[in-house]
Short mmCIF file of C-alpha atoms in Angstrom, two decimals:
data_model
loop_
_atom_site.label_atom_id
_atom_site.label_comp_id
_atom_site.label_asym_id
_atom_site.label_seq_id
_atom_site.Cartn_x
_atom_site.Cartn_y
_atom_site.Cartn_z
CA MET I 1 -8.91 -128.48 46.39
CA LEU I 2 -6.32 -131.77 47.06
CA GLN I 3 -6.12 -131.94 50.78
CA ASN I 4 -9.57 -131.75 50.91
CA ILE I 5 -10.19 -134.57 48.69
CA LEU I 6 -7.81 -135.87 50.81
CA VAL I 7 -10.62 -135.11 53.90
CA THR I 8 -13.31 -136.86 52.67
CA ALA I 9 -11.68 -140.04 50.70
CA LEU I 10 -9.95 -141.00 54.78
CA ILE I 11 -13.03 -139.85 56.69
CA PHE I 12 -15.53 -142.53 53.97
CA LEU I 13 -12.75 -144.75 55.08
CA PHE I 14 -11.74 -144.23 58.81
CA THR I 15 -15.81 -144.11 58.70
CA GLY I 16 -16.73 -147.93 58.39
CA MET I 17 -12.66 -149.15 59.29
CA PHE I 18 -11.67 -147.81 63.56
CA ALA I 19 -13.15 -150.27 65.21
CA LEU I 20 -11.14 -152.99 62.66
CA VAL I 21 -7.71 -150.29 63.25
CA PHE I 22 -8.23 -150.58 66.78
CA GLY I 23 -9.05 -153.23 67.89
CA GLN I 24 -11.93 -151.94 69.82
CA THR I 25 -16.16 -152.81 68.82
CA PRO I 26 -17.73 -149.22 67.35
CA ALA I 27 -19.85 -149.75 71.45
CA VAL I 28 -16.37 -148.97 72.70
CA ALA I 29 -16.72 -145.35 74.20
CA ILE I 30 -13.39 -144.51 72.86
CA LYS I 31 -13.74 -142.01 69.95
CA PRO I 32 -10.24 -142.45 67.41
CA SER I 33 -10.10 -138.96 66.25
CA ILE I 34 -8.24 -137.34 62.78
CA VAL I 35 -6.53 -135.02 63.04
CA VAL I 36 -4.93 -132.89 58.98
CA GLY I 37 -2.67 -130.17 58.91
CA ASP I 38 0.13 -129.41 57.70
CA VAL I 39 3.67 -129.34 58.56
CA VAL I 40 5.62 -126.94 60.66
CA THR I 41 7.85 -129.07 62.53
CA VAL I 42 10.42 -131.49 62.32
CA GLY I 43 11.52 -133.77 64.94
CA ASP I 44 12.78 -136.48 66.65
CA ASN I 45 9.04 -139.26 66.15
CA LYS I 46 7.17 -135.80 65.64
CA PHE I 47 5.88 -133.44 63.65
CA THR I 48 3.88 -130.55 64.71
CA VAL I 49 1.31 -129.39 61.73
CA THR I 50 -1.33 -126.77 61.75
CA THR I 51 -4.67 -126.72 61.70
CA GLN I 52 -8.34 -125.44 61.81
CA THR I 53 -8.41 -125.39 66.11
CA GLY I 54 -3.97 -125.11 66.25
CA PRO I 55 -1.03 -126.72 65.72
CA VAL I 56 -1.31 -130.37 67.01
CA GLU I 57 2.18 -132.09 67.78
CA ILE I 58 1.79 -134.81 66.19
CA VAL I 59 3.84 -138.97 67.48
CA ILE I 60 5.61 -141.22 66.25
CA THR I 61 4.80 -144.48 67.96
CA ASP I 62 7.34 -147.86 67.26
CA LYS I 63 2.79 -148.80 65.42
CA SER I 64 3.04 -145.82 63.75
CA ILE I 65 1.80 -147.05 59.49
CA PHE I 66 2.41 -144.09 56.57
CA LYS I 67 1.19 -144.17 53.64
CA ARG I 68 2.11 -141.89 51.09
CA ILE I 69 -0.78 -140.46 49.13
CA SER I 70 0.06 -139.59 45.36
CA ALA I 71 -1.13 -135.99 44.27
CA ASP I 72 -2.20 -136.59 40.29
CA ASN I 73 -4.56 -139.32 42.23
CA PRO I 74 -5.59 -138.74 45.65
CA ASN I 75 -7.28 -142.24 45.97
CA LEU I 76 -5.97 -144.76 48.75
CA THR I 77 -6.50 -147.56 47.36
CA THR I 78 -2.94 -145.91 45.45
CA ALA I 79 -1.30 -145.02 48.48
CA THR I 80 1.93 -146.32 49.13
CA PRO I 81 4.37 -147.82 51.49
CA GLY I 82 6.15 -145.21 53.24
CA SER I 83 8.24 -144.09 56.70
CA SER I 84 8.47 -141.16 58.45
CA THR I 85 11.86 -139.92 57.11
CA ASP I 86 9.94 -139.10 53.56
CA ILE I 87 8.32 -136.10 55.92
CA SER I 88 8.82 -132.78 55.51
CA ILE I 89 8.66 -129.46 56.46
CA GLY I 90 5.26 -128.39 54.35
CA ASP I 91 3.27 -131.52 53.65
CA LYS I 92 -0.16 -132.11 53.43
CA LEU I 93 -0.75 -135.06 57.14
CA THR I 94 -4.00 -137.40 57.53
CA VAL I 95 -3.19 -138.73 60.61
CA THR I 96 -5.06 -141.24 63.07
CA GLY I 97 -5.66 -141.96 66.56
CA ILE I 98 -7.01 -141.06 69.48
CA LEU I 99 -6.65 -137.57 69.98
CA ALA I 100 -5.31 -136.22 74.10
CA ALA I 101 -8.11 -134.81 75.99
CA ASP I 102 -6.64 -130.72 74.90
CA GLY I 103 -6.49 -131.19 71.68
CA LYS I 104 -2.68 -130.43 71.64
CA ALA I 105 -1.13 -134.21 70.25
CA ILE I 106 -1.61 -137.67 69.32
CA PRO I 107 0.08 -140.34 68.66
CA ALA I 108 -0.02 -141.32 65.04
CA ARG I 109 -1.28 -144.68 64.22
CA ALA I 110 -1.74 -143.99 60.93
CA VAL I 111 -0.23 -140.83 58.84
CA TYR I 112 -1.12 -140.63 55.40
CA PHE I 113 1.68 -138.12 53.97
CA MET I 114 1.23 -135.75 50.33
CA THR I 115 4.30 -134.26 50.23
CA LYS I 116 4.53 -130.99 49.28
CA ALA I 117 7.01 -130.91 46.06
CA ASP I 118 4.27 -133.60 44.85
CA ILE I 119 1.30 -131.01 45.49
CA ASP I 120 3.84 -127.68 43.91
CA ALA I 121 4.57 -130.16 41.00
CA LYS I 122 0.87 -130.39 40.21
CA SER I 123 -0.13 -127.34 40.84
CA ALA I 124 2.37 -126.06 37.79
CA LYS I 125 0.99 -128.68 36.21
CA GLU I 126 -2.36 -127.10 36.29
CA SER I 127 -1.62 -123.74 36.01
CA GLY I 128 -0.35 -124.39 32.95
CA GLU I 129 -3.03 -125.41 31.61
CA TRP I 130 -4.90 -122.64 32.83
CA LYS I 131 -2.38 -121.04 30.90
CA THR I 132 -2.89 -122.27 27.59
CA ARG I 133 -5.98 -123.36 27.25
CA GLY I 134 -7.89 -121.05 29.40
CA ILE I 135 -10.11 -118.11 28.66
CA THR I 136 -10.89 -116.46 31.80
CA GLY I 137 -13.86 -113.40 31.36
CA LYS I 138 -17.09 -112.10 32.60
CA VAL I 139 -21.08 -114.45 32.74
CA VAL I 140 -22.94 -111.93 30.04
CA SER I 141 -25.34 -115.43 30.20
CA VAL I 142 -26.82 -118.17 30.85
CA ASN I 143 -29.10 -120.78 29.64
CA THR I 144 -29.57 -123.59 31.79
CA GLN I 145 -32.01 -125.37 28.51
CA THR I 146 -28.80 -125.23 25.94
CA ASN I 147 -26.29 -125.88 29.28
CA GLN I 148 -24.33 -122.79 28.08
CA ILE I 149 -23.05 -119.41 28.81
CA ASN I 150 -22.05 -116.61 26.97
CA VAL I 151 -18.57 -115.01 28.33
CA GLU I 152 -17.79 -112.06 27.28
CA THR I 153 -13.52 -111.75 27.85
CA ARG I 154 -11.67 -108.12 27.99
CA THR I 155 -7.91 -107.92 26.86
CA LEU I 156 -6.24 -104.06 26.32
CA THR I 157 -6.82 -104.13 23.53
CA GLY I 158 -11.03 -105.39 22.91
CA THR I 159 -13.58 -106.97 24.21
CA SER I 160 -15.11 -110.24 21.95
CA THR I 161 -17.66 -113.35 24.14
CA VAL I 162 -17.13 -116.77 24.00
CA THR I 163 -20.11 -119.24 24.34
CA LEU I 164 -18.93 -121.83 26.71
CA THR I 165 -20.59 -125.41 26.99
CA PRO I 166 -19.80 -127.90 29.86
CA LYS I 167 -18.34 -131.02 28.95
CA ALA I 168 -20.55 -134.33 29.57
CA ASP I 169 -18.36 -135.27 33.09
CA ALA I 170 -17.24 -130.58 33.40
CA LYS I 171 -16.27 -130.32 37.23
CA PHE I 172 -17.99 -126.57 38.72
CA LEU I 173 -16.96 -124.11 41.38
CA ARG I 174 -17.64 -121.70 43.26
CA TYR I 175 -14.82 -118.94 44.79
CA ALA I 176 -15.57 -118.56 48.48
CA PRO I 177 -16.52 -115.02 49.85
CA ASP I 178 -13.54 -112.78 50.31
CA SER I 179 -11.18 -114.90 48.50
CA VAL I 180 -10.02 -115.04 44.68
CA ARG I 181 -8.39 -118.52 45.88
CA PHE I 182 -9.23 -121.77 44.06
CA ASN I 183 -8.14 -123.57 46.95
CA GLU I 184 -11.06 -121.89 48.82
CA ALA I 185 -13.55 -122.95 46.43
CA VAL I 186 -16.02 -125.30 47.03
CA LEU I 187 -18.26 -127.45 44.50
CA SER I 188 -21.17 -125.73 42.22
CA SER I 189 -23.13 -127.04 38.97
CA LEU I 190 -24.57 -123.79 36.35
CA LEU I 191 -27.52 -123.31 38.49
CA ASP I 192 -25.37 -121.12 40.34
CA ILE I 193 -23.80 -119.18 38.25
CA LYS I 194 -25.45 -115.57 37.45
CA THR I 195 -25.48 -112.76 34.63
CA GLY I 196 -22.86 -111.10 35.91
CA ASP I 197 -20.65 -113.58 37.78
CA MET I 198 -16.48 -113.46 36.69
CA MET I 199 -15.37 -116.94 35.37
CA ARG I 200 -11.87 -118.96 34.57
CA ALA I 201 -12.63 -121.95 32.79
CA VAL I 202 -10.00 -124.58 31.28
CA GLY I 203 -11.22 -126.59 28.08
CA ASP I 204 -10.36 -126.16 24.11
CA ARG I 205 -10.90 -123.46 22.00
CA SER I 206 -12.50 -123.60 18.53
CA THR I 207 -10.23 -122.82 15.40
CA ASP I 208 -12.84 -119.51 15.55
CA GLY I 209 -12.38 -118.84 18.57
CA VAL I 210 -15.94 -118.17 19.36
CA SER I 211 -16.94 -121.14 21.16
CA PHE I 212 -15.50 -123.18 24.23
CA ALA I 213 -16.09 -126.68 25.10
CA ALA I 214 -15.26 -125.80 29.52
CA GLU I 215 -14.03 -129.60 31.62
CA GLN I 216 -13.37 -126.83 34.98
CA VAL I 217 -15.88 -123.80 35.62
CA ILE I 218 -15.33 -121.29 38.36
CA THR I 219 -17.33 -118.34 38.97
CA GLY I 220 -17.77 -115.55 41.61
CA ALA I 221 -19.84 -112.03 42.56
CA PHE I 222 -17.12 -110.22 43.17
CA GLN I 223 -17.88 -106.20 42.72
CA THR I 224 -14.84 -102.88 41.45
CA VAL I 225 -15.24 -99.54 43.97
CA ALA I 226 -13.26 -96.64 43.54
CA GLY I 227 -13.17 -93.95 45.91
CA THR I 228 -10.51 -90.89 48.12
CA VAL I 229 -8.92 -92.19 50.91
CA LYS I 230 -10.44 -90.40 53.23
CA SER I 231 -8.84 -92.01 56.40
CA ILE I 232 -6.80 -94.60 57.97
CA ASP I 233 -6.27 -96.57 60.67
CA ILE I 234 -2.99 -98.67 60.47
CA ALA I 235 -3.69 -100.03 63.61
CA LYS I 236 -7.09 -102.44 62.55
CA ASN I 237 -5.61 -101.87 59.23
CA GLU I 238 -8.62 -100.48 57.94
CA VAL I 239 -8.83 -97.41 55.27
CA VAL I 240 -12.12 -95.30 55.35
CA ILE I 241 -12.78 -94.22 51.04
CA THR I 242 -15.04 -92.06 49.90
CA ASN I 243 -17.21 -93.67 46.98
CA LEU I 244 -16.65 -91.50 43.30
CA GLU I 245 -19.42 -92.82 42.31
CA THR I 246 -22.15 -92.32 45.19
CA LYS I 247 -20.40 -90.44 47.64
CA LYS I 248 -20.75 -92.47 50.35
CA GLU I 249 -18.31 -93.06 52.64
CA ILE I 250 -17.46 -97.33 53.47
CA THR I 251 -14.94 -99.12 55.39
CA VAL I 252 -12.38 -101.68 53.79
CA VAL I 253 -11.60 -104.34 56.18
CA ILE I 254 -8.52 -105.01 54.54
CA GLY I 255 -7.31 -108.63 55.14
CA GLU I 256 -4.72 -111.53 55.76
CA THR I 257 -4.86 -112.24 52.46
CA SER I 258 -6.22 -108.92 50.99
CA ILE I 259 -3.57 -108.39 47.60
CA LEU I 260 -1.68 -104.54 47.97
CA LYS I 261 0.01 -102.57 44.84
CA ARG I 262 0.36 -99.54 43.67
CA PHE I 263 0.97 -98.96 39.70
CA PRO I 264 3.88 -97.41 39.00
CA ALA I 265 2.75 -93.64 36.58
CA GLU I 266 3.81 -93.86 33.77
CA GLN I 267 2.80 -98.55 33.79
CA ALA I 268 -0.19 -97.69 34.18
CA GLU I 269 -1.10 -94.32 31.77
CA MET I 270 0.36 -96.58 29.02
CA LEU I 271 -1.51 -99.22 30.33
CA ALA I 272 -4.71 -97.07 30.47
CA ARG I 273 -4.25 -95.52 27.33
CA MET I 274 -3.99 -98.96 25.01
CA GLN I 275 -7.04 -99.82 27.42
CA MET I 276 -8.29 -96.67 25.28
CA MET I 277 -6.70 -96.76 22.11
CA GLY I 278 -9.29 -101.13 22.20
CA ALA I 279 -12.18 -98.84 23.21
CA GLY I 280 -11.92 -96.87 20.23
CA GLY I 281 -12.06 -93.66 22.73
CA ALA I 282 -10.09 -90.50 22.49
CA ARG I 283 -6.79 -89.24 25.02
CA PRO I 284 -8.24 -89.80 28.69
CA MET I 285 -8.86 -85.74 29.41
CA GLY I 286 -10.68 -83.99 33.01
CA GLN I 287 -11.07 -85.00 36.14
CA VAL I 288 -11.33 -88.03 39.10
CA GLY I 289 -12.62 -86.92 41.99
CA GLY I 290 -11.65 -83.42 41.68
CA ARG I 291 -8.05 -83.82 41.00
CA PRO I 292 -6.78 -82.05 37.80
CA GLY I 293 -6.32 -85.16 35.15
CA GLY I 294 -4.80 -83.98 31.95
CA GLN I 295 -3.48 -86.25 28.59
CA VAL I 296 -2.29 -89.28 28.54
CA GLN I 297 1.32 -89.44 27.19
CA THR I 298 3.27 -92.67 27.29
CA PRO I 299 6.51 -92.70 26.24
CA GLY I 300 7.27 -94.69 22.61
CA GLY I 301 3.85 -93.92 21.75
CA GLY I 302 2.26 -97.12 24.30
CA ARG I 303 3.92 -98.99 21.33
CA PRO I 304 6.14 -102.58 23.36
CA GLY I 305 9.62 -101.64 22.02
CA MET I 306 9.61 -98.11 21.43
CA GLY I 307 10.82 -97.28 24.88
CA GLY I 308 8.79 -96.24 28.15
CA ALA I 309 7.22 -99.18 30.25
CA ARG I 310 5.69 -102.17 28.86
CA ALA I 311 2.77 -104.76 28.73
CA ASN I 312 5.13 -107.11 28.42
CA GLY I 313 4.00 -111.34 29.75
CA GLY I 314 0.19 -110.25 31.03
CA ILE I 315 -1.53 -108.22 33.24
CA GLU I 316 -0.22 -110.46 36.02
CA ASP I 317 3.18 -110.43 34.97
CA ILE I 318 3.13 -106.07 35.23
CA LEU I 319 1.41 -106.87 38.12
CA ASP I 320 3.59 -109.48 40.49
CA ARG I 321 6.30 -106.72 39.07
CA SER I 322 4.59 -104.08 40.38
CA PRO I 323 5.57 -102.72 43.78
CA SER I 324 3.78 -104.51 46.89
CA ILE I 325 1.86 -101.86 49.42
CA THR I 326 0.86 -101.43 52.56
CA ALA I 327 -2.18 -99.25 54.16
CA GLY I 328 0.14 -97.87 55.93
CA ASP I 329 1.57 -96.39 52.95
CA LEU I 330 -1.76 -95.10 51.80
CA LYS I 331 -2.23 -90.87 52.56
CA THR I 332 -5.93 -89.11 53.37
CA GLY I 333 -6.59 -87.99 49.84
CA ASP I 334 -5.68 -90.34 47.43
CA ILE I 335 -7.94 -92.27 44.43
CA ILE I 336 -7.64 -96.19 45.03
CA ALA I 337 -9.94 -98.84 43.49
CA LEU I 338 -10.44 -102.17 44.67
CA SER I 339 -12.51 -105.38 44.46
CA SER I 340 -14.84 -108.01 46.91
CA THR I 341 -17.16 -110.29 47.06
CA LYS I 342 -20.17 -108.53 46.09
CA SER I 343 -22.44 -107.60 48.36
CA THR I 344 -25.92 -105.67 49.38
CA ASN I 345 -23.64 -103.79 53.03
CA MET I 346 -21.24 -101.52 51.15
CA ASP I 347 -20.88 -99.83 54.70
CA ARG I 348 -18.24 -102.03 55.61
CA ILE I 349 -16.93 -104.33 53.32
CA LYS I 350 -12.91 -106.69 52.89
CA ALA I 351 -10.52 -105.55 50.10
CA ILE I 352 -9.94 -109.38 47.80
CA LYS I 353 -7.40 -106.87 45.86
CA LEU I 354 -6.62 -103.39 46.17
CA PHE I 355 -4.69 -100.78 43.38
CA ALA I 356 -3.08 -97.40 44.03
CA GLY I 357 -2.20 -95.07 41.44
CA VAL I 358 -5.32 -95.73 38.97
CA GLU I 359 -6.01 -92.36 38.67
CA PRO I 360 -4.94 -92.55 34.70
CA PHE I 361 -7.93 -96.00 34.12
CA LEU I 362 -10.92 -93.70 36.09
CA ARG I 363 -9.70 -90.75 33.59
CA ALA I 364 -10.18 -93.50 30.25
CA ALA I 365 -13.40 -94.23 31.81
CA GLN I 366 -14.65 -91.21 31.31
CA ALA I 367 -13.16 -89.55 28.33
CA THR I 368 -14.76 -93.64 26.75
CA GLY I 369 -17.75 -92.71 28.69
CA ARG I 370 -17.72 -94.75 31.95
CA GLY I 371 -17.67 -92.43 33.93
CA ARG I 372 -19.53 -89.16 35.20
CA ARG I 373 -18.59 -86.25 32.53
CA GLY I 374 -18.11 -83.27 34.39
CA GLN I 375 -19.30 -84.71 37.79
CA GLY I 376 -15.83 -85.86 38.83
CA GLY I 377 -17.88 -89.17 39.80
CA VAL I 378 -17.14 -92.34 38.13
CA ALA I 379 -19.52 -95.13 37.22
CA SER I 380 -19.66 -98.98 38.04
CA GLY I 381 -18.59 -99.25 34.22
CA PHE I 382 -14.31 -99.28 34.77
CA THR I 383 -12.35 -100.95 34.22
CA ILE I 384 -8.84 -101.33 36.29
CA PRO I 385 -6.41 -104.35 34.57
CA GLY I 386 -6.12 -106.77 36.76
CA LEU I 387 -8.45 -105.89 39.87
CA ASP I 388 -11.18 -108.32 38.75
CA GLY I 389 -9.16 -111.19 38.01
CA ILE I 390 -9.86 -114.76 39.54
CA GLU I 391 -6.52 -117.21 40.74
CA GLY I 392 -7.37 -120.63 38.61
CA PRO I 393 -4.97 -123.02 39.91
#
C-alpha cells in the first residue's frame, strides 16, 4: 500500500514537472519515464530493480538526485535529501529518466526511495495495532441507511456479534481476487460490502464489546471447500478433488502465493474438540468422505497446561508452527479443505489457503449438525480455524 501511495503521488508530481526537470517543453517528442520497483542488486553506480515488466538497471550519473521518502508520511513535500549509499537490497525505488529503447535500463534523473527498514518498522507498528485494536469476522448484514455493519466474530469457544460503525474518515479496502494479502488490496467503499464477506477492521471497541468504531475496514468474498483428493499433477501444481458437499470434481490450482499447511493429528483433534465445546455439541463421531471417524480424544482433556497439544498464542501462531506442505506431499484419498475467492465457476478454482489433516473438523461439523449426517458429506457451514482467516498489515 505504501508503494502504491508513493507511485500515485509521483505520477501527479511529474506529470506537471517533467518539462522543467528535463529542460524541455511539453511539445518535445522525448517521453520521460517513471520506473518503480524493489532493489534486488546493488553495484557500483547502479541498482537493479524488479518491476511488473521485468528487471530494470538503474544507472547513476553525476546528475542523479536522491530523495528519501518517509514510510510514516509518504509525501513528496516531506522528502529529505539522500544519497546512493543510503539504498540497500529490499528498498523501494521510484526513478525518473529516459528509459532505454529495450526497456532494460534507465539513467536516473531523480531517485525517490523508501528503505526496507522503514517499511518493516511501519508494518510492525500497524500489525500490532490490528492485533490489539482489531476485529475479524464475517459480515452478517449491512445497513447503508444507518452506516452500520453487523459482524459475527468467532473464537474456538464460540461466536458473538459486533455492530461496526465506520468513523467519519474511515478507509475502506477490498482484497484483490485470489489474495488475502493486505498490500494487494484496492480502495473500496461501504457499498461494496456484502453479507457473507470476510472482514477485518481496526478501531475502538466499546467497553461492553458489542459495538466497534472502525478507522479502517478491509473485506473480501471468499468460499471454503472440502474434498477428497482424486489426482495430483505436480508438474502443473494442480490437485483434482471430489467436493464432499456436491460430489462434483474440482480442479484446485496452487499458485506461488498459496499457503499449504498440514494440521498435526493431535492438534487438529484438540482444536476440533474446542470448537464443539464452544458450539455446545457432542464429541465428534461418525464418518467423513466414507472414512471411519471415531471418538475424539485430546491429551489432558484439551485444557491448556494439562498435557498434549495446546492452542497457545492464537490460531495464527498455531498455523505458523504447523508444517508447510506442497502438492507433492498430498496423496490420493487425502481429505483437504481450502479457501478461494468466491466464484460461480466451481470447476476450477485457485487456492488461497489449503489445509490437510482436517478430518476432525469435518467430523465435528457433522456432529453439531453443520454436516450431512449419515451421508458422508459436509455442508458449506463447516469451519476450520484459520482457513477463512484474512491478513491485516
